[in-house]
Amino acid sequence: MTCGPSSRPVAEPAASPRERRPRRGEGVWYPRWFWPLFATPGIIWLAVLFVVPFYVVLSIAFGTFDQIFRNPVPIWNPAQWYTGTFGKVIGQIFGRGAFLSAPFVRTFVYVAAASALCILISYPVSYYVARYAGRRKGILLVLLIAPFWISYMMRMLAWVNLLQGDGLVNRSLTSLHLVARPVDWLGGNALTVILGLVYGYIPYMILPLFAGLDRIDPNLLEASRDLGASRVRTFLRVTLPMSKQAILAGMVIVSLPMFGDYFTNDLLSGAPRTSMIGNLIDDAVTTPGQGTNGAVLVLILMIILILPMFYYVYSTAKATKERAA
Amino acid sequence: MRHPRERGILSGPLSRRDFIKRSAGTAFALSGAAAILEACGKGTPITPTSTGFPLARPNQPVKWPIFGDNVPIADGLPPEQNATLKVYNWSDYIYKKVLKDFQRKYRQYGVKTELSTFNNTDEALAKIRSGQVDFDIFFPTVDLLGKLIEFKFIRPLNHTYIPNIQNVWSELQDPFYDQGWQYTVPYVVYTTGIAWRTDHVKDDISAMPNPYDIFWNTTYKGKVEVLDDYRETMSMVLLRNQIYDVNTGNPKHLALVKDQLLQLAQATNPIVNVQDYVDLPEAKTWINEAWSGDMVNAQYYGPKGFDPGVIRYWAQPVHAPVNNDLIVILKAGKNPVMSHLFLNYMLDFNNSMENFSWVGYQPPQTAVTADLLVKQQLIPPNLKTAVVDESIWKTGARELELSPSVDSAWHDVWTQFKAGG
């Protein structure tokens, strides 16, 4: 676009849209660069906070390390990149005797389980708030995002206290005779890590789901009922398909940070048998001489995560096109 | 009894050795920033081939050179007037009262102290290398010494200002890592051993034929913790197998360590962190690989009603892993004379004991004995074994700097363990 929104297209079939210009007195004329200028902060933001840091990670992954101070030494020129570390780490993940495959598989299992739980818990909540909360919608939304007011670390530390051997959870379970002896929640328990991930990230799932469900036109649901569909059928044939994009958005928003999460496992388990990729990356970047390995792990994780991201982008584009049609 | 230390679980993770657990993003940002600085030509040029520095060992002591452009200060200089002595130390590793007392002692010179802290040596070195800080005093580990001296980050000492060196163990008056104590004075010493709770563990671990076997005992699955420190925990496995060279590069030794660490993960699913002084008194764990200084501190971290008398600590009498930290004077500091006075002050018996009462890590003072510390109620009688005896020190196993290739081999084993097998 070269014109502002107030400049109506002029009926000159011979001219392409690019060549159209508002005539004098027809509306406000904007210079060609005016509207693209609005994208500048976003582009600068993206360049400074994503493109440049990403190139730094790339240069570290294909760099070497200073043998005296054990810091990574990036190689900026791609033509000179050293691929030895990348090959070594790939071998540790996929090669014979690979030992890094276990945390990768574990991470995928944990994230899949935690994301599924997030949906199962947050969908009914969001559905209720969007459709039935009425005037209480505002206050309920505030309550749903209330956990954001407390830092993630504080919330996890609270769970450490609650889940201890003599913590509130174990005391409740034993006093209700649901378990014979206190459950060892914090002794390297995979379930604890998964539940911790769910607890930590579920608000990120609720909000996009609520937004998606709230946008569904109630007339469509009424039409479905008027045409004889039951409540369940209306939900399955109308509500659920129409909330697919919100579910996908929520999945992307919760699962991406979960893949890089290391803090939850550190606080709620700390055992190697529940280590996730994030823990290995954290270990590597904070250990002298291992920064290059950490950068390679980041890249590999990124490559793996690009696939579902592409699916999300494709799916969103498809849905937009369908709506437009 | 209430510990004067104010550190808590939220006051910056916990112990000076709690190097870990920083945001990966932040770490990468820092790494990237460091890299960019290097690319811009700032900082010290690097040699990407080999360290080129001698690796100090007890049987291969090192006498570092004194460079022509970095010589000790002259004798008898007056202390700097109105100096701000900048102290750069680990988090929670010096008692602030000691710093204030130092100011009071030298108030006629108008000295002030300013404490800055770091969380790991990487961070500290990056700052020192940047050349943009003028800290006077630094508390490094032994493995940093070669870099600090060869790159002239620290000053050689003038011994005439530090007569209190006579208070420390004779071996540390001429340590193998700095023959003639040209650049360093010792700060604190510690052992690494096994700590456990007698109310949960019925085995007398210290009486077992091989106490380290307790970590593999499936009875205690989920209640075992080892240190998140590749040197310490891998050395523990070496010692379990009577391999006393805890700096070994022997592939067979490392393969053995790897196998046994993987067995350990299967057997007891141990927690790996550096919160021994919190987790044991809170009974989150019952058996810990632990630092002696942390066990001295553990008595103050239990829940209400906790009885410190249930904690036991064992370090093997011979070949126990032992280590010490140092105090050095940075060349970039503006107050070299006052810095010398500070080193002397920290080696004073009373001052070092006051510092010990808060830090929990023991100064290598000849006058310190387990009985004295019990008598002064600084440690409970059941933790007398956490006091480092000079004889344990002399026969101890030192975890020292490794060559890059050996260090990389150690890391490969450790990563495999941390990955969960």
PDB file of C-alpha atoms in Angstrom, chain B residues 88-229:
ATOM      1  CA  TYR B  88      35.166  -8.855  45.411  1.00  0.00           C
ATOM      2  CA  ASN B  89      33.936 -12.114  46.849  1.00  0.00           C
ATOM      3  CA  TRP B  90      31.477 -14.957  46.412  1.00  0.00           C
ATOM      4  CA  SER B  91      27.939 -14.256  47.568  1.00  0.00           C
ATOM      5  CA  ASP B  92      27.541 -14.815  51.305  1.00  0.00           C
ATOM      6  CA  TYR B  93      31.177 -15.693  51.803  1.00  0.00           C
ATOM      7  CA  ILE B  94      32.355 -12.992  54.151  1.00  0.00           C
ATOM      8  CA  TYR B  95      30.796 -11.614  57.312  1.00  0.00           C
ATOM      9  CA  LYS B  96      29.932  -7.950  56.759  1.00  0.00           C
ATOM     10  CA  LYS B  97      30.668  -7.256  60.390  1.00  0.00           C
ATOM     11  CA  VAL B  98      34.268  -8.216  59.761  1.00  0.00           C
ATOM     12  CA  LEU B  99      34.451  -5.591  57.045  1.00  0.00           C
ATOM     13  CA  LYS B 100      32.955  -2.989  59.339  1.00  0.00           C
ATOM     14  CA  ASP B 101      35.403  -3.922  62.083  1.00  0.00           C
ATOM     15  CA  PHE B 102      38.226  -3.453  59.612  1.00  0.00           C
ATOM     16  CA  GLN B 103      36.973   0.045  58.849  1.00  0.00           C
ATOM     17  CA  ARG B 104      36.819   0.753  62.557  1.00  0.00           C
ATOM     18  CA  LYS B 105      40.331  -0.491  63.165  1.00  0.00           C
ATOM     19  CA  TYR B 106      41.795   1.742  60.463  1.00  0.00           C
ATOM     20  CA  ARG B 107      39.455   4.668  60.895  1.00  0.00           C
ATOM     21  CA  GLN B 108      42.364   7.055  61.315  1.00  0.00           C
ATOM     22  CA  TYR B 109      42.958   6.582  57.576  1.00  0.00           C
ATOM     23  CA  GLY B 110      39.296   7.105  56.742  1.00  0.00           C
ATOM     24  CA  VAL B 111      39.029   3.729  55.007  1.00  0.00           C
ATOM     25  CA  LYS B 112      35.693   2.422  53.773  1.00  0.00           C
ATOM     26  CA  THR B 113      34.967  -1.043  52.500  1.00  0.00           C
ATOM     27  CA  GLU B 114      32.720  -1.884  49.598  1.00  0.00           C
ATOM     28  CA  LEU B 115      31.662  -5.465  48.955  1.00  0.00           C
ATOM     29  CA  SER B 116      30.768  -6.695  45.474  1.00  0.00           C
ATOM     30  CA  THR B 117      29.848 -10.308  44.864  1.00  0.00           C
ATOM     31  CA  PHE B 118      29.965 -12.849  42.083  1.00  0.00           C
ATOM     32  CA  ASN B 119      28.198 -16.134  41.614  1.00  0.00           C
ATOM     33  CA  ASN B 120      30.855 -18.048  39.747  1.00  0.00           C
ATOM     34  CA  THR B 121      34.435 -17.637  38.717  1.00  0.00           C
ATOM     35  CA  ASP B 122      33.534 -17.170  35.060  1.00  0.00           C
ATOM     36  CA  GLU B 123      31.574 -14.114  35.950  1.00  0.00           C
ATOM     37  CA  ALA B 124      34.357 -12.839  38.184  1.00  0.00           C
ATOM     38  CA  LEU B 125      37.068 -13.381  35.606  1.00  0.00           C
ATOM     39  CA  ALA B 126      35.029 -11.745  32.871  1.00  0.00           C
ATOM     40  CA  LYS B 127      34.708  -8.628  34.995  1.00  0.00           C
ATOM     41  CA  ILE B 128      38.347  -8.571  35.996  1.00  0.00           C
ATOM     42  CA  ARG B 129      39.475  -9.141  32.409  1.00  0.00           C
ATOM     43  CA  SER B 130      37.313  -6.314  31.143  1.00  0.00           C
ATOM     44  CA  GLY B 131      39.709  -3.920  32.842  1.00  0.00           C
ATOM     45  CA  GLN B 132      36.802  -1.727  33.809  1.00  0.00           C
ATOM     46  CA  VAL B 133      36.673  -2.591  37.489  1.00  0.00           C
ATOM     47  CA  ASP B 134      39.136  -1.613  40.168  1.00  0.00           C
ATOM     48  CA  PHE B 135      38.484  -4.132  42.902  1.00  0.00           C
ATOM     49  CA  ASP B 136      41.258  -4.347  45.463  1.00  0.00           C
ATOM     50  CA  ILE B 137      40.672  -7.759  47.014  1.00  0.00           C
ATOM     51  CA  PHE B 138      39.568 -10.969  45.302  1.00  0.00           C
ATOM     52  CA  PHE B 139      38.795 -14.443  46.656  1.00  0.00           C
ATOM     53  CA  PRO B 140      39.732 -16.938  43.941  1.00  0.00           C
ATOM     54  CA  THR B 141      40.012 -20.699  43.902  1.00  0.00           C
ATOM     55  CA  VAL B 142      43.375 -22.371  43.432  1.00  0.00           C
ATOM     56  CA  ASP B 143      42.674 -23.389  39.840  1.00  0.00           C
ATOM     57  CA  LEU B 144      42.471 -19.739  38.733  1.00  0.00           C
ATOM     58  CA  LEU B 145      45.893 -18.858  39.976  1.00  0.00           C
ATOM     59  CA  GLY B 146      47.869 -19.464  36.779  1.00  0.00           C
ATOM     60  CA  LYS B 147      45.596 -17.202  34.763  1.00  0.00           C
ATOM     61  CA  LEU B 148      45.561 -14.491  37.379  1.00  0.00           C
ATOM     62  CA  ILE B 149      49.336 -14.407  37.661  1.00  0.00           C
ATOM     63  CA  GLU B 150      50.343 -14.871  34.039  1.00  0.00           C
ATOM     64  CA  PHE B 151      47.949 -12.185  32.872  1.00  0.00           C
ATOM     65  CA  LYS B 152      49.098  -9.942  35.719  1.00  0.00           C
ATOM     66  CA  PHE B 153      45.667  -9.488  37.188  1.00  0.00           C
ATOM     67  CA  ILE B 154      47.032  -9.832  40.726  1.00  0.00           C
ATOM     68  CA  ARG B 155      49.886  -8.235  42.596  1.00  0.00           C
ATOM     69  CA  PRO B 156      52.751 -10.057  44.257  1.00  0.00           C
ATOM     70  CA  LEU B 157      52.670  -9.608  48.017  1.00  0.00           C
ATOM     71  CA  ASN B 158      55.070  -7.786  50.261  1.00  0.00           C
ATOM     72  CA  HIS B 159      55.343 -10.118  53.230  1.00  0.00           C
ATOM     73  CA  THR B 160      56.402  -7.415  55.647  1.00  0.00           C
ATOM     74  CA  TYR B 161      52.821  -6.185  55.790  1.00  0.00           C
ATOM     75  CA  ILE B 162      51.387  -9.611  56.565  1.00  0.00           C
ATOM     76  CA  PRO B 163      52.976 -10.941  59.754  1.00  0.00           C
ATOM     77  CA  ASN B 164      49.800 -12.843  60.649  1.00  0.00           C
ATOM     78  CA  ILE B 165      50.697 -15.458  58.072  1.00  0.00           C
ATOM     79  CA  GLN B 166      52.411 -17.209  60.969  1.00  0.00           C
ATOM     80  CA  ASN B 167      48.955 -18.004  62.358  1.00  0.00           C
ATOM     81  CA  VAL B 168      48.102 -20.391  59.532  1.00  0.00           C
ATOM     82  CA  TRP B 169      49.139 -23.980  58.998  1.00  0.00           C
ATOM     83  CA  SER B 170      52.765 -24.305  58.069  1.00  0.00           C
ATOM     84  CA  GLU B 171      51.943 -26.042  54.808  1.00  0.00           C
ATOM     85  CA  LEU B 172      49.872 -23.078  53.690  1.00  0.00           C
ATOM     86  CA  GLN B 173      52.736 -20.722  54.431  1.00  0.00           C
ATOM     87  CA  ASP B 174      54.501 -22.329  51.515  1.00  0.00           C
ATOM     88  CA  PRO B 175      51.757 -23.990  49.473  1.00  0.00           C
ATOM     89  CA  PHE B 176      52.514 -26.124  46.448  1.00  0.00           C
ATOM     90  CA  TYR B 177      50.294 -23.955  44.247  1.00  0.00           C
ATOM     91  CA  ASP B 178      52.195 -20.777  45.153  1.00  0.00           C
ATOM     92  CA  GLN B 179      55.609 -21.578  46.530  1.00  0.00           C
ATOM     93  CA  GLY B 180      56.767 -18.873  48.868  1.00  0.00           C
ATOM     94  CA  TRP B 181      53.185 -17.480  49.055  1.00  0.00           C
ATOM     95  CA  GLN B 182      54.222 -14.827  46.589  1.00  0.00           C
ATOM     96  CA  TYR B 183      50.709 -13.965  45.445  1.00  0.00           C
ATOM     97  CA  THR B 184      48.232 -15.549  47.842  1.00  0.00           C
ATOM     98  CA  VAL B 185      47.208 -16.080  51.411  1.00  0.00           C
ATOM     99  CA  PRO B 186      44.786 -18.857  52.377  1.00  0.00           C
ATOM    100  CA  TYR B 187      41.203 -17.999  53.274  1.00  0.00           C
ATOM    101  CA  VAL B 188      39.280 -21.120  54.308  1.00  0.00           C
ATOM    102  CA  VAL B 189      39.674 -24.885  54.077  1.00  0.00           C
ATOM    103  CA  TYR B 190      37.144 -27.695  53.804  1.00  0.00           C
ATOM    104  CA  THR B 191      36.732 -31.386  53.185  1.00  0.00           C
ATOM    105  CA  THR B 192      34.140 -33.209  51.132  1.00  0.00           C
ATOM    106  CA  GLY B 193      32.495 -36.203  52.735  1.00  0.00           C
ATOM    107  CA  ILE B 194      29.238 -37.897  53.620  1.00  0.00           C
ATOM    108  CA  ALA B 195      26.567 -36.377  55.841  1.00  0.00           C
ATOM    109  CA  TRP B 196      23.519 -38.215  57.085  1.00  0.00           C
ATOM    110  CA  ARG B 197      20.688 -38.111  59.582  1.00  0.00           C
ATOM    111  CA  THR B 198      20.755 -40.694  62.329  1.00  0.00           C
ATOM    112  CA  ASP B 199      16.987 -40.461  62.825  1.00  0.00           C
ATOM    113  CA  HIS B 200      16.408 -41.883  59.351  1.00  0.00           C
ATOM    114  CA  VAL B 201      19.572 -43.829  58.574  1.00  0.00           C
ATOM    115  CA  LYS B 202      20.192 -46.745  60.874  1.00  0.00           C
ATOM    116  CA  ASP B 203      23.477 -47.756  59.266  1.00  0.00           C
ATOM    117  CA  ASP B 204      26.572 -46.385  60.923  1.00  0.00           C
ATOM    118  CA  ILE B 205      28.061 -45.102  57.721  1.00  0.00           C
ATOM    119  CA  SER B 206      31.420 -44.203  59.196  1.00  0.00           C
ATOM    120  CA  ALA B 207      31.858 -47.807  60.352  1.00  0.00           C
ATOM    121  CA  MET B 208      31.059 -49.363  56.990  1.00  0.00           C
ATOM    122  CA  PRO B 209      33.932 -51.068  55.158  1.00  0.00           C
ATOM    123  CA  ASN B 210      33.351 -48.662  52.283  1.00  0.00           C
ATOM    124  CA  PRO B 211      31.156 -45.772  53.428  1.00  0.00           C
ATOM    125  CA  TYR B 212      30.678 -44.505  49.884  1.00  0.00           C
ATOM    126  CA  ASP B 213      28.629 -47.623  49.124  1.00  0.00           C
ATOM    127  CA  ILE B 214      25.762 -46.018  51.011  1.00  0.00           C
ATOM    128  CA  PHE B 215      25.015 -43.843  47.976  1.00  0.00           C
ATOM    129  CA  TRP B 216      24.256 -46.995  45.972  1.00  0.00           C
ATOM    130  CA  ASN B 217      22.084 -48.571  48.670  1.00  0.00           C
ATOM    131  CA  THR B 218      18.605 -48.935  47.175  1.00  0.00           C
ATOM    132  CA  THR B 219      17.045 -48.776  50.640  1.00  0.00           C
ATOM    133  CA  TYR B 220      17.513 -45.017  50.474  1.00  0.00           C
ATOM    134  CA  LYS B 221      16.198 -44.463  46.968  1.00  0.00           C
ATOM    135  CA  GLY B 222      14.918 -40.909  46.606  1.00  0.00           C
ATOM    136  CA  LYS B 223      16.617 -39.783  49.806  1.00  0.00           C
ATOM    137  CA  VAL B 224      20.152 -39.497  48.531  1.00  0.00           C
ATOM    138  CA  GLU B 225      21.820 -36.333  47.276  1.00  0.00           C
ATOM    139  CA  VAL B 226      25.162 -35.786  45.614  1.00  0.00           C
ATOM    140  CA  LEU B 227      26.885 -32.508  44.898  1.00  0.00           C
ATOM    141  CA  ASP B 228      26.222 -30.861  41.569  1.00  0.00           C
ATOM    142  CA  ASP B 229      29.932 -30.499  41.045  1.00  0.00           C
TER     143      ASP B 229
END
